[in-house]
Amino acid sequence: MSDYNNSDQEVAASKAERRRTTIIQTLMSGSSTLIRDLAESLNVSLMTIHRDLAVLEKEGLVRRLRGSVSAEKSLLFESSYNYRGRKNVEDKRRLARAALAHLEPGNAVIIDDSTTTYHLTEFLPEVTPLTVITNAAPILERLRHLPEIDLISTGGRYHPGYNGYFGANCEKAILSYHVDVAILSTTTIQGLSMYTPDEIVVRAKQAMMKVARRRILLADATKFTFSALNYVAEITDFDLVILTGDIPPAKLDLIRASKLNVEIV
């Protein structure tokens, strides 16, 4: 009975984390949302949604007022990267470690701003020398002291929500390079398509894919749970997709039927 209860608690905690991440993504537009609308869209009770909002409010991410909720303008975007970065850390490290096997000393690698690809910084010193191009501020900070990594920043306008650099200058810089490997992650995968909430992220990812000889996508099981507005690409546009976690069998069957090169770790 004890094992059963522990399992139930783990499942409930996982569902709560997915709901809270969805709430954050919903509020990142900056507009206020009715709490009852959130409850309806997530198919949960008002009591459940208020419990979720209480947790997010304690973390300084949202503000409740008269039946509605909005992002804390001064804190949400800065905190959202940190919030996402704390989730599924072991899965993200497993994906990063697996990606390392597909790099060779001397490669030029371009890496996106995701909290998944950040974990590459732990392992990249094992395959130096490398050239690393990125728009991700945490990756730049982590790698800047390593002499065997030729580190290149894309530049651009800093976006605190993604803790990275974006915009026209970033995209122009990316398109001026030709690299061996692009390593990306995504907000969500629906069918065989990648989506993300923000157009500026779309353009940066698409530019990175365009300049790479080989493309690797990293995704844990949560990427098959959420929805997002903006189309990025087909996962079949990648030479390799590395997956981890408890991926729904139907989703996995669809991917395998596409003849995509898939590695599960």
Coordinates of C-alpha atoms in Angstrom, one line a residue:
M1 CA 0.0 0.0 0.0
S2 CA 2.9 2.4 0.8
D3 CA 4.5 1.9 -2.6
Y4 CA 1.1 2.5 -4.3
N5 CA 0.6 5.7 -2.4
N6 CA 4.2 6.9 -3.2
S7 CA 3.6 6.2 -6.9
D8 CA 0.3 8.2 -6.8
Q9 CA 2.0 11.1 -5.1
E10 CA 4.7 11.2 -7.8
V11 CA 2.1 11.2 -10.6
A12 CA 0.2 14.0 -8.9
A13 CA 3.4 16.1 -8.5
S14 CA 4.3 15.6 -12.1
K15 CA 0.8 16.7 -13.3
A16 CA 1.0 19.7 -11.1
E17 CA 4.4 20.7 -12.5
R18 CA 3.0 20.4 -16.1
R19 CA 0.0 22.5 -15.2
R20 CA 2.2 25.2 -13.7
T21 CA 4.5 25.3 -16.7
T22 CA 1.5 25.6 -18.9
I23 CA 0.2 28.5 -16.8
I24 CA 3.5 30.3 -17.1
Q25 CA 3.5 29.8 -20.9
T26 CA -0.1 31.2 -21.0
L27 CA 0.8 34.3 -19.1
M28 CA 4.0 35.1 -20.9
S29 CA 2.1 37.2 -23.4
G30 CA 1.8 39.7 -20.6
S31 CA -2.0 39.8 -20.6
S32 CA -4.2 39.2 -17.6
T33 CA -6.2 35.9 -17.6
L34 CA -9.4 35.0 -15.7
I35 CA -8.6 32.2 -13.2
R36 CA -11.8 30.4 -14.1
D37 CA -10.7 30.3 -17.7
L38 CA -7.4 28.8 -16.7
A39 CA -9.2 26.1 -14.7
E40 CA -11.5 25.3 -17.7
S41 CA -8.6 25.2 -20.2
L42 CA -6.6 22.8 -17.9
N43 CA -9.8 20.8 -17.0
V44 CA -9.2 21.2 -13.2
S45 CA -11.2 22.6 -10.4
L46 CA -10.9 26.2 -9.2
M47 CA -9.4 24.9 -5.9
T48 CA -6.7 23.1 -7.8
I49 CA -5.8 26.1 -10.0
H50 CA -5.7 28.3 -6.9
R51 CA -3.2 25.9 -5.3
D52 CA -1.1 26.0 -8.4
L53 CA -1.2 29.8 -8.5
A54 CA -0.3 30.0 -4.8
V55 CA 2.9 28.1 -5.6
L56 CA 3.7 30.3 -8.6
E57 CA 2.9 33.5 -6.6
K58 CA 5.2 32.4 -3.8
E59 CA 8.0 32.0 -6.4
G60 CA 7.3 35.6 -7.6
L61 CA 6.0 34.6 -11.0
V62 CA 2.4 35.6 -10.9
R63 CA 0.0 38.0 -9.2
R64 CA -3.7 37.2 -8.4
L65 CA -6.2 40.1 -8.3
R66 CA -10.0 40.0 -8.3
G67 CA -10.5 36.7 -10.0
S68 CA -7.8 37.1 -12.6
V69 CA -4.0 36.4 -12.7
S70 CA -1.2 38.0 -14.5
A71 CA 2.6 37.7 -14.8
E72 CA 4.7 39.7 -12.4
K73 CA 6.0 42.1 -15.0
S74 CA 9.3 42.8 -13.2
L75 CA 10.0 39.2 -12.3
L76 CA 8.3 36.7 -14.6
F77 CA 10.5 36.9 -17.6
E78 CA 13.7 36.9 -15.5
S79 CA 12.4 34.0 -13.4
S80 CA 10.9 31.9 -16.2
Y81 CA 14.3 30.7 -17.4
N82 CA 15.3 29.8 -13.9
Y83 CA 11.9 28.1 -13.3
R84 CA 12.3 26.0 -16.5
G85 CA 15.9 25.3 -15.7
R86 CA 15.0 23.5 -12.5
K87 CA 12.7 21.1 -14.2
N88 CA 13.7 17.6 -15.4
V89 CA 17.4 18.3 -14.8
E90 CA 18.5 14.6 -14.9
D91 CA 16.7 14.1 -18.2
K92 CA 18.3 17.1 -19.7
R93 CA 21.8 16.0 -18.5
R94 CA 21.1 12.6 -20.1
L95 CA 20.2 14.2 -23.4
A96 CA 23.3 16.4 -23.3
R97 CA 25.6 13.5 -22.5
A98 CA 24.1 11.5 -25.4
A99 CA 24.6 14.4 -27.8
L100 CA 28.2 14.6 -27.0
A101 CA 28.8 11.2 -28.7
H102 CA 28.0 12.9 -32.0
L103 CA 30.6 15.6 -31.7
E104 CA 34.3 15.4 -32.6
P105 CA 37.3 17.6 -31.7
G106 CA 37.6 20.4 -34.2
N107 CA 33.8 20.7 -34.8
A108 CA 32.0 24.1 -35.1
V109 CA 28.8 23.7 -33.1
I110 CA 25.9 26.1 -32.8
I111 CA 23.7 25.8 -29.7
D112 CA 20.3 27.4 -29.0
D113 CA 19.1 29.1 -25.8
S114 CA 17.2 26.2 -24.3
T115 CA 17.6 25.0 -20.7
T116 CA 18.2 21.5 -22.1
T117 CA 21.1 22.4 -24.3
Y118 CA 22.7 24.4 -21.4
H119 CA 23.7 21.0 -19.9
L120 CA 26.1 20.5 -22.8
T121 CA 28.4 22.9 -21.1
E122 CA 29.2 20.2 -18.5
F123 CA 30.4 17.8 -21.2
L124 CA 31.8 19.8 -24.0
P125 CA 35.3 20.1 -22.5
E126 CA 35.6 16.3 -23.1
V127 CA 35.7 16.8 -26.9
T128 CA 37.8 20.0 -27.3
P129 CA 39.0 21.8 -29.2
L130 CA 35.7 23.1 -30.4
T131 CA 34.2 26.3 -31.8
V132 CA 30.9 27.1 -30.1
I133 CA 28.4 29.7 -31.4
T134 CA 25.4 30.5 -29.2
N135 CA 22.8 33.1 -28.3
A136 CA 22.4 31.7 -24.8
A137 CA 23.8 33.9 -22.0
P138 CA 24.3 31.0 -19.5
I139 CA 26.3 29.0 -22.0
L140 CA 28.5 32.0 -22.8
E141 CA 29.1 32.5 -19.1
R142 CA 29.8 28.9 -18.4
L143 CA 32.3 28.4 -21.3
R144 CA 34.0 31.8 -21.4
H145 CA 37.0 30.6 -19.3
L146 CA 37.8 27.5 -21.3
P147 CA 40.8 28.1 -23.5
E148 CA 40.2 25.1 -25.8
I149 CA 36.7 26.4 -26.8
D150 CA 36.6 29.2 -29.3
L151 CA 33.5 30.9 -28.1
I152 CA 31.4 33.1 -30.3
S153 CA 28.3 35.1 -29.3
T154 CA 25.6 35.9 -31.8
G155 CA 25.0 39.3 -30.3
G156 CA 21.5 40.8 -30.6
R157 CA 19.0 42.2 -28.2
Y158 CA 19.0 40.5 -24.7
H159 CA 15.7 38.9 -23.7
P160 CA 15.5 38.2 -19.9
G161 CA 12.7 35.6 -20.3
Y162 CA 14.9 33.4 -22.3
N163 CA 18.2 34.6 -20.9
G164 CA 19.6 34.9 -24.4
Y165 CA 20.1 37.2 -27.4
F166 CA 17.6 37.5 -30.3
G167 CA 16.4 39.8 -33.0
A168 CA 17.6 40.9 -36.4
N169 CA 21.3 41.3 -35.5
C170 CA 21.3 37.9 -33.9
E171 CA 19.8 36.2 -36.9
K172 CA 22.1 38.1 -39.3
A173 CA 25.1 36.9 -37.3
I174 CA 24.0 33.3 -37.3
L175 CA 23.4 33.3 -41.0
S176 CA 27.0 34.5 -41.6
Y177 CA 28.4 31.2 -40.4
H178 CA 28.5 27.6 -41.6
V179 CA 28.8 25.0 -38.8
D180 CA 29.2 21.2 -38.5
V181 CA 26.5 20.6 -36.0
A182 CA 23.4 22.5 -34.6
I183 CA 22.1 21.3 -31.3
L184 CA 18.6 22.5 -30.4
S185 CA 15.7 21.7 -28.1
T186 CA 12.0 22.9 -28.4
T187 CA 9.1 23.9 -26.2
T188 CA 6.8 21.3 -27.6
I189 CA 6.4 18.6 -30.2
Q190 CA 2.9 18.1 -31.7
G191 CA 2.7 15.2 -34.2
L192 CA 6.0 15.6 -36.1
S193 CA 6.1 19.4 -35.7
M194 CA 8.0 21.7 -33.3
Y195 CA 6.3 24.8 -31.7
T196 CA 7.4 27.5 -29.4
P197 CA 5.6 30.5 -27.8
D198 CA 7.6 33.3 -29.3
E199 CA 8.4 34.4 -32.8
I200 CA 11.8 35.7 -32.0
V201 CA 12.8 32.2 -30.8
V202 CA 11.4 30.7 -34.0
R203 CA 13.6 32.9 -36.2
A204 CA 16.8 32.2 -34.2
K205 CA 16.2 28.4 -34.3
Q206 CA 15.4 28.4 -38.0
A207 CA 18.6 30.3 -38.7
M208 CA 20.6 27.9 -36.7
M209 CA 19.1 24.9 -38.6
K210 CA 19.8 26.6 -41.9
V211 CA 23.6 27.0 -41.4
A212 CA 24.3 23.5 -40.0
R213 CA 25.6 20.5 -41.9
R214 CA 24.0 18.2 -39.3
R215 CA 21.1 18.9 -36.9
I216 CA 20.4 17.3 -33.6
L217 CA 17.2 17.8 -31.6
L218 CA 17.1 17.0 -27.8
A219 CA 13.6 16.4 -26.2
D220 CA 12.4 14.9 -23.0
A221 CA 8.9 13.5 -22.5
T222 CA 7.4 16.8 -21.3
K223 CA 7.8 18.2 -24.8
F224 CA 4.9 16.0 -25.9
T225 CA 2.6 17.4 -23.2
F226 CA 2.3 21.1 -23.9
S227 CA 1.0 23.2 -26.8
A228 CA 2.5 26.4 -28.2
L229 CA 1.5 28.9 -30.9
N230 CA 4.4 29.3 -33.3
Y231 CA 5.6 26.6 -35.7
V232 CA 9.4 26.1 -35.9
A233 CA 10.1 23.1 -38.1
E234 CA 9.4 19.4 -38.6
I235 CA 11.4 17.1 -36.4
T236 CA 12.1 15.2 -39.6
D237 CA 14.2 18.1 -40.7
F238 CA 16.8 16.9 -38.1
D239 CA 19.4 14.3 -38.8
L240 CA 19.0 12.9 -35.3
V241 CA 16.4 13.2 -32.6
I242 CA 17.5 12.2 -29.1
L243 CA 14.6 11.5 -26.7
T244 CA 14.3 10.5 -23.0
G245 CA 11.6 10.0 -20.4
D246 CA 8.2 8.3 -20.5
I247 CA 7.1 9.3 -24.0
P248 CA 3.5 8.3 -24.8
P249 CA 3.6 5.1 -27.0
A250 CA 1.4 6.6 -29.7
K251 CA 3.8 9.6 -30.0
L252 CA 6.7 7.3 -30.2
D253 CA 5.1 5.0 -32.8
L254 CA 4.4 8.1 -35.0
I255 CA 8.0 9.2 -34.8
R256 CA 9.3 5.7 -35.6
A257 CA 6.9 5.4 -38.5
S258 CA 8.4 8.6 -40.0
K259 CA 11.7 6.7 -40.5
L260 CA 13.4 9.4 -38.4
N261 CA 16.8 8.6 -36.9
V262 CA 15.8 8.4 -33.3
E263 CA 18.0 7.6 -30.2
I264 CA 16.3 6.9 -26.9
V265 CA 18.4 7.4 -23.8

